[in-house]
PDB file of C-alpha atoms and ligand atoms in Angstrom:
ATOM      1  CA  MET Y   1      41.478 -11.162   6.810  1.00  0.00           C
ATOM      2  CA  GLU Y   2      39.550 -14.402   6.336  1.00  0.00           C
ATOM      3  CA  SER Y   3      40.380 -14.645   2.649  1.00  0.00           C
ATOM      4  CA  SER Y   4      44.062 -13.858   3.100  1.00  0.00           C
ATOM      5  CA  ILE Y   5      44.381 -16.625   5.698  1.00  0.00           C
ATOM      6  CA  LEU Y   6      42.693 -19.017   3.273  1.00  0.00           C
ATOM      7  CA  GLN Y   7      44.945 -17.985   0.382  1.00  0.00           C
ATOM      8  CA  GLN Y   8      48.039 -18.577   2.485  1.00  0.00           C
ATOM      9  CA  ASP Y   9      46.561 -21.876   3.490  1.00  0.00           C
ATOM     10  CA  ASP Y  10      46.301 -22.846  -0.187  1.00  0.00           C
ATOM     11  CA  ARG Y  11      49.893 -21.837  -0.718  1.00  0.00           C
ATOM     12  CA  PHE Y  12      51.015 -24.327   1.951  1.00  0.00           C
ATOM     13  CA  ALA Y  13      48.534 -27.143   1.272  1.00  0.00           C
ATOM     14  CA  ALA Y  14      51.015 -29.173  -0.782  1.00  0.00           C
ATOM     15  CA  ALA Y  15      53.759 -28.751   1.830  1.00  0.00           C
ATOM     16  CA  ARG Y  16      51.363 -29.916   4.527  1.00  0.00           C
ATOM     17  CA  GLU Y  17      50.309 -33.000   2.564  1.00  0.00           C
ATOM     18  CA  LYS Y  18      53.962 -33.855   1.936  1.00  0.00           C
ATOM     19  CA  MET Y  19      54.703 -33.448   5.656  1.00  0.00           C
ATOM     20  CA  VAL Y  20      51.955 -35.930   6.509  1.00  0.00           C
ATOM     21  CA  THR Y  21      53.076 -38.492   3.950  1.00  0.00           C
ATOM     22  CA  GLN Y  22      56.845 -38.236   4.266  1.00  0.00           C
ATOM     23  CA  GLN Y  23      57.311 -37.485   7.972  1.00  0.00           C
ATOM     24  CA  ILE Y  24      54.282 -38.919   9.734  1.00  0.00           C
ATOM     25  CA  ILE Y  25      52.706 -41.828   7.828  1.00  0.00           C
ATOM     26  CA  SER Y  26      56.165 -43.062   6.841  1.00  0.00           C
ATOM     27  CA  ARG Y  27      57.112 -43.314  10.536  1.00  0.00           C
ATOM     28  CA  GLY Y  28      54.076 -45.389  11.385  1.00  0.00           C
ATOM     29  CA  VAL Y  29      51.291 -43.044  12.542  1.00  0.00           C
ATOM     30  CA  THR Y  30      48.004 -44.557  11.312  1.00  0.00           C
ATOM     31  CA  ASP Y  31      45.238 -42.976  13.413  1.00  0.00           C
ATOM     32  CA  GLU Y  32      43.022 -41.356  10.786  1.00  0.00           C
ATOM     33  CA  PRO Y  33      41.616 -38.482  12.930  1.00  0.00           C
ATOM     34  CA  THR Y  34      45.196 -37.579  13.914  1.00  0.00           C
ATOM     35  CA  LEU Y  35      46.311 -37.590  10.274  1.00  0.00           C
ATOM     36  CA  GLN Y  36      43.283 -35.485   9.260  1.00  0.00           C
ATOM     37  CA  ALA Y  37      44.135 -32.943  11.953  1.00  0.00           C
ATOM     38  CA  MET Y  38      47.763 -32.760  10.763  1.00  0.00           C
ATOM     39  CA  ARG Y  39      46.483 -32.227   7.193  1.00  0.00           C
ATOM     40  CA  LYS Y  40      44.180 -29.449   8.332  1.00  0.00           C
ATOM     41  CA  VAL Y  41      45.947 -27.278  10.923  1.00  0.00           C
ATOM     42  CA  PRO Y  42      47.910 -24.459   9.194  1.00  0.00           C
ATOM     43  CA  ARG Y  43      51.265 -24.891  10.966  1.00  0.00           C
ATOM     44  CA  HIS Y  44      52.766 -21.883   9.130  1.00  0.00           C
ATOM     45  CA  LEU Y  45      50.428 -19.627  11.135  1.00  0.00           C
ATOM     46  CA  PHE Y  46      51.932 -20.935  14.409  1.00  0.00           C
ATOM     47  CA  VAL Y  47      55.571 -19.999  13.698  1.00  0.00           C
ATOM     48  CA  PRO Y  48      57.204 -16.556  13.545  1.00  0.00           C
ATOM     49  CA  LYS Y  49      56.957 -14.949  10.092  1.00  0.00           C
ATOM     50  CA  GLU Y  50      60.666 -15.471   9.369  1.00  0.00           C
ATOM     51  CA  TYR Y  51      60.261 -19.249   9.741  1.00  0.00           C
ATOM     52  CA  GLU Y  52      57.089 -19.483   7.675  1.00  0.00           C
ATOM     53  CA  SER Y  53      58.820 -21.185   4.737  1.00  0.00           C
ATOM     54  CA  GLU Y  54      60.250 -23.825   7.112  1.00  0.00           C
ATOM     55  CA  ALA Y  55      56.979 -24.473   8.909  1.00  0.00           C
ATOM     56  CA  TYR Y  56      56.468 -27.923   7.338  1.00  0.00           C
ATOM     57  CA  ASP Y  57      60.072 -29.080   7.711  1.00  0.00           C
ATOM     58  CA  ASP Y  58      60.963 -32.158   9.739  1.00  0.00           C
ATOM     59  CA  ASN Y  59      62.170 -30.356  12.883  1.00  0.00           C
ATOM     60  CA  PRO Y  60      61.191 -28.112  15.792  1.00  0.00           C
ATOM     61  CA  LEU Y  61      61.404 -24.326  15.263  1.00  0.00           C
ATOM     62  CA  PRO Y  62      62.013 -21.385  17.616  1.00  0.00           C
ATOM     63  CA  ILE Y  63      58.900 -19.483  18.737  1.00  0.00           C
ATOM     64  CA  GLY Y  64      60.640 -16.892  20.933  1.00  0.00           C
ATOM     65  CA  TYR Y  65      61.257 -16.752  24.709  1.00  0.00           C
ATOM     66  CA  GLY Y  66      63.709 -19.647  24.335  1.00  0.00           C
ATOM     67  CA  GLN Y  67      60.863 -22.029  23.450  1.00  0.00           C
ATOM     68  CA  THR Y  68      60.101 -24.189  20.416  1.00  0.00           C
ATOM     69  CA  ILE Y  69      57.182 -25.585  18.458  1.00  0.00           C
ATOM     70  CA  SER Y  70      57.650 -29.371  18.426  1.00  0.00           C
ATOM     71  CA  GLN Y  71      58.596 -31.366  15.343  1.00  0.00           C
ATOM     72  CA  PRO Y  72      55.427 -32.277  13.359  1.00  0.00           C
ATOM     73  CA  TYR Y  73      55.992 -36.036  13.753  1.00  0.00           C
ATOM     74  CA  ILE Y  74      56.227 -35.732  17.560  1.00  0.00           C
ATOM     75  CA  VAL Y  75      52.971 -33.742  17.657  1.00  0.00           C
ATOM     76  CA  ALA Y  76      51.242 -36.428  15.559  1.00  0.00           C
ATOM     77  CA  TYR Y  77      52.775 -39.285  17.555  1.00  0.00           C
ATOM     78  CA  MET Y  78      51.745 -37.827  20.935  1.00  0.00           C
ATOM     79  CA  THR Y  79      48.233 -37.178  19.602  1.00  0.00           C
ATOM     80  CA  GLU Y  80      47.876 -40.756  18.346  1.00  0.00           C
ATOM     81  CA  VAL Y  81      49.209 -42.235  21.600  1.00  0.00           C
ATOM     82  CA  ALA Y  82      46.605 -40.191  23.512  1.00  0.00           C
ATOM     83  CA  LYS Y  83      43.810 -42.068  21.623  1.00  0.00           C
ATOM     84  CA  PRO Y  84      41.733 -38.957  20.921  1.00  0.00           C
ATOM     85  CA  ASP Y  85      38.021 -39.008  20.148  1.00  0.00           C
ATOM     86  CA  HIS Y  86      35.231 -36.476  20.229  1.00  0.00           C
ATOM     87  CA  SER Y  87      33.919 -37.616  23.618  1.00  0.00           C
ATOM     88  CA  LYS Y  88      37.177 -36.715  25.387  1.00  0.00           C
ATOM     89  CA  THR Y  89      38.487 -33.783  27.406  1.00  0.00           C
ATOM     90  CA  ALA Y  90      42.195 -33.007  27.185  1.00  0.00           C
ATOM     91  CA  LEU Y  91      44.700 -31.005  29.208  1.00  0.00           C
ATOM     92  CA  GLU Y  92      47.938 -29.777  27.675  1.00  0.00           C
ATOM     93  CA  ILE Y  93      50.842 -28.422  29.716  1.00  0.00           C
ATOM     94  CA  GLY Y  94      53.026 -26.100  27.601  1.00  0.00           C
ATOM     95  CA  THR Y  95      50.812 -24.263  25.097  1.00  0.00           C
ATOM     96  CA  GLY Y  96      53.806 -22.643  23.370  1.00  0.00           C
ATOM     97  CA  SER Y  97      52.585 -21.660  19.896  1.00  0.00           C
ATOM     98  CA  GLY Y  98      49.217 -23.363  20.378  1.00  0.00           C
ATOM     99  CA  TYR Y  99      49.880 -25.841  17.546  1.00  0.00           C
ATOM    100  CA  GLN Y 100      49.572 -29.058  19.571  1.00  0.00           C
ATOM    101  CA  ALA Y 101      46.447 -27.617  21.217  1.00  0.00           C
ATOM    102  CA  ALA Y 102      44.918 -26.993  17.762  1.00  0.00           C
ATOM    103  CA  VAL Y 103      45.749 -30.513  16.538  1.00  0.00           C
ATOM    104  CA  LEU Y 104      44.187 -31.972  19.694  1.00  0.00           C
ATOM    105  CA  ALA Y 105      41.149 -29.704  19.389  1.00  0.00           C
ATOM    106  CA  GLU Y 106      40.414 -31.168  15.947  1.00  0.00           C
ATOM    107  CA  THR Y 107      40.154 -34.639  17.477  1.00  0.00           C
ATOM    108  CA  VAL Y 108      38.611 -34.238  20.973  1.00  0.00           C
ATOM    109  CA  LYS Y 109      35.686 -32.430  22.608  1.00  0.00           C
ATOM    110  CA  SER Y 110      37.628 -29.789  24.493  1.00  0.00           C
ATOM    111  CA  VAL Y 111      41.191 -28.769  25.239  1.00  0.00           C
ATOM    112  CA  TYR Y 112      42.498 -26.899  28.291  1.00  0.00           C
ATOM    113  CA  SER Y 113      46.059 -25.673  27.867  1.00  0.00           C
ATOM    114  CA  ILE Y 114      48.419 -24.016  30.359  1.00  0.00           C
ATOM    115  CA  GLU Y 115      51.494 -21.950  29.493  1.00  0.00           C
ATOM    116  CA  ILE Y 116      54.034 -20.572  31.951  1.00  0.00           C
ATOM    117  CA  VAL Y 117      55.398 -17.754  29.722  1.00  0.00           C
ATOM    118  CA  PRO Y 118      52.745 -15.007  29.899  1.00  0.00           C
ATOM    119  CA  GLU Y 119      53.473 -13.612  26.415  1.00  0.00           C
ATOM    120  CA  LEU Y 120      53.174 -17.047  24.795  1.00  0.00           C
ATOM    121  CA  ALA Y 121      49.927 -17.706  26.680  1.00  0.00           C
ATOM    122  CA  SER Y 122      48.337 -14.504  25.396  1.00  0.00           C
ATOM    123  CA  GLU Y 123      49.748 -14.765  21.853  1.00  0.00           C
ATOM    124  CA  SER Y 124      48.566 -18.334  21.411  1.00  0.00           C
ATOM    125  CA  ALA Y 125      45.146 -17.639  22.941  1.00  0.00           C
ATOM    126  CA  GLU Y 126      44.758 -14.804  20.436  1.00  0.00           C
ATOM    127  CA  ARG Y 127      45.967 -16.941  17.513  1.00  0.00           C
ATOM    128  CA  LEU Y 128      43.629 -19.832  18.352  1.00  0.00           C
ATOM    129  CA  LYS Y 129      40.712 -17.442  18.676  1.00  0.00           C
ATOM    130  CA  LYS Y 130      41.460 -15.901  15.265  1.00  0.00           C
ATOM    131  CA  LEU Y 131      41.598 -19.355  13.739  1.00  0.00           C
ATOM    132  CA  GLY Y 132      38.138 -20.049  15.149  1.00  0.00           C
ATOM    133  CA  TYR Y 133      38.939 -22.659  17.814  1.00  0.00           C
ATOM    134  CA  LYS Y 134      36.089 -22.412  20.302  1.00  0.00           C
ATOM    135  CA  ASN Y 135      36.905 -25.613  22.182  1.00  0.00           C
ATOM    136  CA  ILE Y 136      40.334 -24.513  23.459  1.00  0.00           C
ATOM    137  CA  THR Y 137      40.857 -22.595  26.701  1.00  0.00           C
ATOM    138  CA  VAL Y 138      44.350 -21.239  27.424  1.00  0.00           C
ATOM    139  CA  LYS Y 139      45.618 -19.835  30.704  1.00  0.00           C
ATOM    140  CA  HIS Y 140      48.890 -18.494  32.012  1.00  0.00           C
ATOM    141  CA  ASP Y 141      50.036 -20.501  35.022  1.00  0.00           C
ATOM    142  CA  ASP Y 142      52.437 -23.161  36.225  1.00  0.00           C
ATOM    143  CA  GLY Y 143      51.036 -26.357  34.750  1.00  0.00           C
ATOM    144  CA  TYR Y 144      52.560 -28.447  37.542  1.00  0.00           C
ATOM    145  CA  LYS Y 145      49.280 -28.065  39.442  1.00  0.00           C
ATOM    146  CA  GLY Y 146      47.136 -29.124  36.501  1.00  0.00           C
ATOM    147  CA  TRP Y 147      43.675 -27.545  36.201  1.00  0.00           C
ATOM    148  CA  LYS Y 148      41.502 -29.053  38.922  1.00  0.00           C
ATOM    149  CA  GLU Y 149      38.369 -27.130  37.969  1.00  0.00           C
ATOM    150  CA  PHE Y 150      38.019 -28.991  34.647  1.00  0.00           C
ATOM    151  CA  SER Y 151      39.387 -32.343  35.788  1.00  0.00           C
ATOM    152  CA  PRO Y 152      39.313 -35.303  35.420  1.00  0.00           C
ATOM    153  CA  PHE Y 153      40.966 -35.397  31.992  1.00  0.00           C
ATOM    154  CA  ASP Y 154      40.826 -38.312  29.564  1.00  0.00           C
ATOM    155  CA  ILE Y 155      44.047 -37.072  27.991  1.00  0.00           C
ATOM    156  CA  ILE Y 156      46.961 -35.121  29.455  1.00  0.00           C
ATOM    157  CA  LEU Y 157      49.842 -34.139  27.176  1.00  0.00           C
ATOM    158  CA  VAL Y 158      52.911 -32.494  28.662  1.00  0.00           C
ATOM    159  CA  THR Y 159      55.126 -30.825  26.060  1.00  0.00           C
ATOM    160  CA  ALA Y 160      58.055 -29.826  28.297  1.00  0.00           C
ATOM    161  CA  ALA Y 161      60.503 -32.263  29.892  1.00  0.00           C
ATOM    162  CA  ALA Y 162      60.208 -32.865  33.642  1.00  0.00           C
ATOM    163  CA  ASP Y 163      62.528 -34.897  35.878  1.00  0.00           C
ATOM    164  CA  GLN Y 164      59.461 -36.377  37.531  1.00  0.00           C
ATOM    165  CA  ILE Y 165      55.814 -36.758  36.659  1.00  0.00           C
ATOM    166  CA  PRO Y 166      53.859 -34.102  38.597  1.00  0.00           C
ATOM    167  CA  GLN Y 167      51.552 -35.889  41.072  1.00  0.00           C
ATOM    168  CA  PRO Y 168      48.647 -33.421  40.534  1.00  0.00           C
ATOM    169  CA  LEU Y 169      48.543 -34.470  36.858  1.00  0.00           C
ATOM    170  CA  ILE Y 170      48.328 -38.158  37.813  1.00  0.00           C
ATOM    171  CA  ASP Y 171      45.563 -37.277  40.281  1.00  0.00           C
ATOM    172  CA  GLN Y 172      43.610 -35.355  37.619  1.00  0.00           C
ATOM    173  CA  LEU Y 173      43.694 -38.217  35.108  1.00  0.00           C
ATOM    174  CA  ALA Y 174      40.291 -39.871  34.529  1.00  0.00           C
ATOM    175  CA  ASP Y 175      39.819 -43.610  34.740  1.00  0.00           C
ATOM    176  CA  ASN Y 176      41.139 -45.069  31.462  1.00  0.00           C
ATOM    177  CA  GLY Y 177      42.854 -41.705  30.981  1.00  0.00           C
ATOM    178  CA  ARG Y 178      46.197 -41.412  29.190  1.00  0.00           C
ATOM    179  CA  LEU Y 179      49.049 -39.118  30.232  1.00  0.00           C
ATOM    180  CA  VAL Y 180      51.973 -38.605  27.832  1.00  0.00           C
ATOM    181  CA  ILE Y 181      55.062 -36.815  29.178  1.00  0.00           C
ATOM    182  CA  PRO Y 182      58.769 -36.515  28.343  1.00  0.00           C
ATOM    183  CA  VAL Y 183      60.777 -37.426  31.444  1.00  0.00           C
ATOM    184  CA  GLY Y 184      64.467 -36.802  31.871  1.00  0.00           C
ATOM    185  CA  PRO Y 185      67.168 -34.168  32.278  1.00  0.00           C
ATOM    186  CA  PRO Y 186      66.699 -30.748  30.648  1.00  0.00           C
ATOM    187  CA  MET Y 187      68.474 -30.087  27.336  1.00  0.00           C
ATOM    188  CA  ALA Y 188      69.356 -33.763  26.913  1.00  0.00           C
ATOM    189  CA  VAL Y 189      67.651 -36.836  25.548  1.00  0.00           C
ATOM    190  CA  GLN Y 190      64.511 -37.690  27.496  1.00  0.00           C
ATOM    191  CA  GLU Y 191      62.134 -40.618  27.413  1.00  0.00           C
ATOM    192  CA  LEU Y 192      58.545 -40.192  26.350  1.00  0.00           C
ATOM    193  CA  ILE Y 193      56.413 -41.966  28.967  1.00  0.00           C
ATOM    194  CA  LEU Y 194      52.781 -43.098  28.762  1.00  0.00           C
ATOM    195  CA  LEU Y 195      50.750 -43.534  31.947  1.00  0.00           C
ATOM    196  CA  VAL Y 196      47.346 -45.186  31.742  1.00  0.00           C
ATOM    197  CA  LYS Y 197      45.012 -45.156  34.754  1.00  0.00           C
ATOM    198  CA  LYS Y 198      42.996 -48.358  35.160  1.00  0.00           C
ATOM    199  CA  ASN Y 199      40.692 -48.735  38.163  1.00  0.00           C
ATOM    200  CA  GLY Y 200      42.811 -46.212  40.018  1.00  0.00           C
ATOM    201  CA  LYS Y 201      46.042 -48.058  39.205  1.00  0.00           C
ATOM    202  CA  ILE Y 202      48.792 -46.595  37.032  1.00  0.00           C
ATOM    203  CA  GLU Y 203      50.339 -48.574  34.184  1.00  0.00           C
ATOM    204  CA  LYS Y 204      53.539 -47.078  32.838  1.00  0.00           C
ATOM    205  CA  SER Y 205      55.192 -47.653  29.489  1.00  0.00           C
ATOM    206  CA  ARG Y 206      58.238 -46.188  27.832  1.00  0.00           C
ATOM    207  CA  LEU Y 207      57.621 -45.086  24.266  1.00  0.00           C
ATOM    208  CA  THR Y 208      60.618 -43.463  22.589  1.00  0.00           C
ATOM    209  CA  PHE Y 209      63.422 -40.968  23.033  1.00  0.00           C
ATOM    210  CA  VAL Y 210      62.715 -37.261  22.542  1.00  0.00           C
ATOM    211  CA  ARG Y 211      64.212 -33.865  23.166  1.00  0.00           C
ATOM    212  CA  PHE Y 212      61.946 -31.208  24.700  1.00  0.00           C
ATOM    213  CA  VAL Y 213      62.580 -27.832  26.330  1.00  0.00           C
ATOM    214  CA  PRO Y 214      62.631 -27.956  30.162  1.00  0.00           C
ATOM    215  CA  PHE Y 215      59.554 -27.990  32.382  1.00  0.00           C
ATOM    216  CA  LYS Y 216      59.849 -24.850  34.517  1.00  0.00           C
ATOM    217  CA  ARG Y 217      58.273 -23.804  37.804  1.00  0.00           C
ATOM    218  CA  LEU Y 218      56.879 -20.374  38.683  1.00  0.00           C
TER     219      LEU Y 218
HETATM  220  N1  SAH C   1      53.044 -27.595  22.624  1.00  0.00           N
HETATM  221  C1  SAH C   1      53.839 -26.501  22.132  1.00  0.00           C
HETATM  222  C2  SAH C   1      55.323 -26.756  22.338  1.00  0.00           C
HETATM  223  C3  SAH C   1      55.785 -25.827  23.337  1.00  0.00           C
HETATM  224  S1  SAH C   1      57.417 -26.015  23.984  1.00  0.00           S
HETATM  225  C4  SAH C   1      53.520 -26.157  20.694  1.00  0.00           C
HETATM  226  O1  SAH C   1      52.755 -26.912  20.068  1.00  0.00           O
HETATM  227  O2  SAH C   1      53.987 -25.135  20.201  1.00  0.00           O
HETATM  228  C5  SAH C   1      57.025 -26.209  25.696  1.00  0.00           C
HETATM  229  C6  SAH C   1      56.289 -25.087  26.355  1.00  0.00           C
HETATM  230  O3  SAH C   1      56.116 -25.460  27.718  1.00  0.00           O
HETATM  231  C7  SAH C   1      57.053 -23.752  26.374  1.00  0.00           C
HETATM  232  O4  SAH C   1      56.262 -22.770  25.793  1.00  0.00           O
HETATM  233  C8  SAH C   1      57.285 -23.503  27.869  1.00  0.00           C
HETATM  234  O5  SAH C   1      57.223 -22.139  28.219  1.00  0.00           O
HETATM  235  C9  SAH C   1      56.140 -24.286  28.497  1.00  0.00           C
HETATM  236  N2  SAH C   1      56.316 -24.679  29.898  1.00  0.00           N
HETATM  237  C10 SAH C   1      57.461 -25.071  30.531  1.00  0.00           C
HETATM  238  N3  SAH C   1      57.197 -25.357  31.810  1.00  0.00           N
HETATM  239  C11 SAH C   1      55.862 -25.153  32.002  1.00  0.00           C
HETATM  240  C12 SAH C   1      54.990 -25.271  33.141  1.00  0.00           C
HETATM  241  N4  SAH C   1      55.417 -25.648  34.341  1.00  0.00           N
HETATM  242  N5  SAH C   1      53.675 -24.979  32.964  1.00  0.00           N
HETATM  243  C13 SAH C   1      53.201 -24.572  31.755  1.00  0.00           C
HETATM  244  N6  SAH C   1      53.985 -24.434  30.659  1.00  0.00           N
HETATM  245  C14 SAH C   1      55.296 -24.725  30.782  1.00  0.00           C
END
């Protein structure tokens, strides 16, 4: 098992390096820990077998249940914007394949991730465990409520598009914490928003345009 995962990893190492150079560095991501994480995490193990050969392409891919794994550049960009470091605790809403959670886990102390589709929550928890990630905790729930027990969070990444920023997530953001969320209508172009909490006050900035699957409610 171990050795076959490593052999596959070898097989895709060149594709992964090319992805980092041609899709991520070329578009302006410079944070070295983020780039290292993108070089390391075996994205082909997070997509369905039939998409394995496309795993390092410059686009999102279907992961079943009508959901997608985000485009590699967007994963890297959101990670960089979050300013990760090994002292930080992160919350992700929308585990999906677990790929963004794995990239984050390479760069922060611990990751809590919530997924609303029960099958995706259990599949990704299993996958992350197999890959040896001990600092990621996944649960099935509606991420709207956040995860109070482990709050406050230095980083909150939302990977599904909401029409509004859920208030519980703002409340669970630590001081100097950073919340990155796509805001806008489902199935259309949304805006990626960054909220930074400073002395209890929220500073909002608009980053770029994106297209994410909709934020659902249980
Ligand atoms: N971060 C994922 C991308 C997943 S796509 C990855 O790296 O693969 C967005 C995910 O958000 C989907 O799996 C969808 O089911 C989930 N989602 C949508 N609304 C949600 C909610 N309210 N709470 C938790 N997860 C949600």
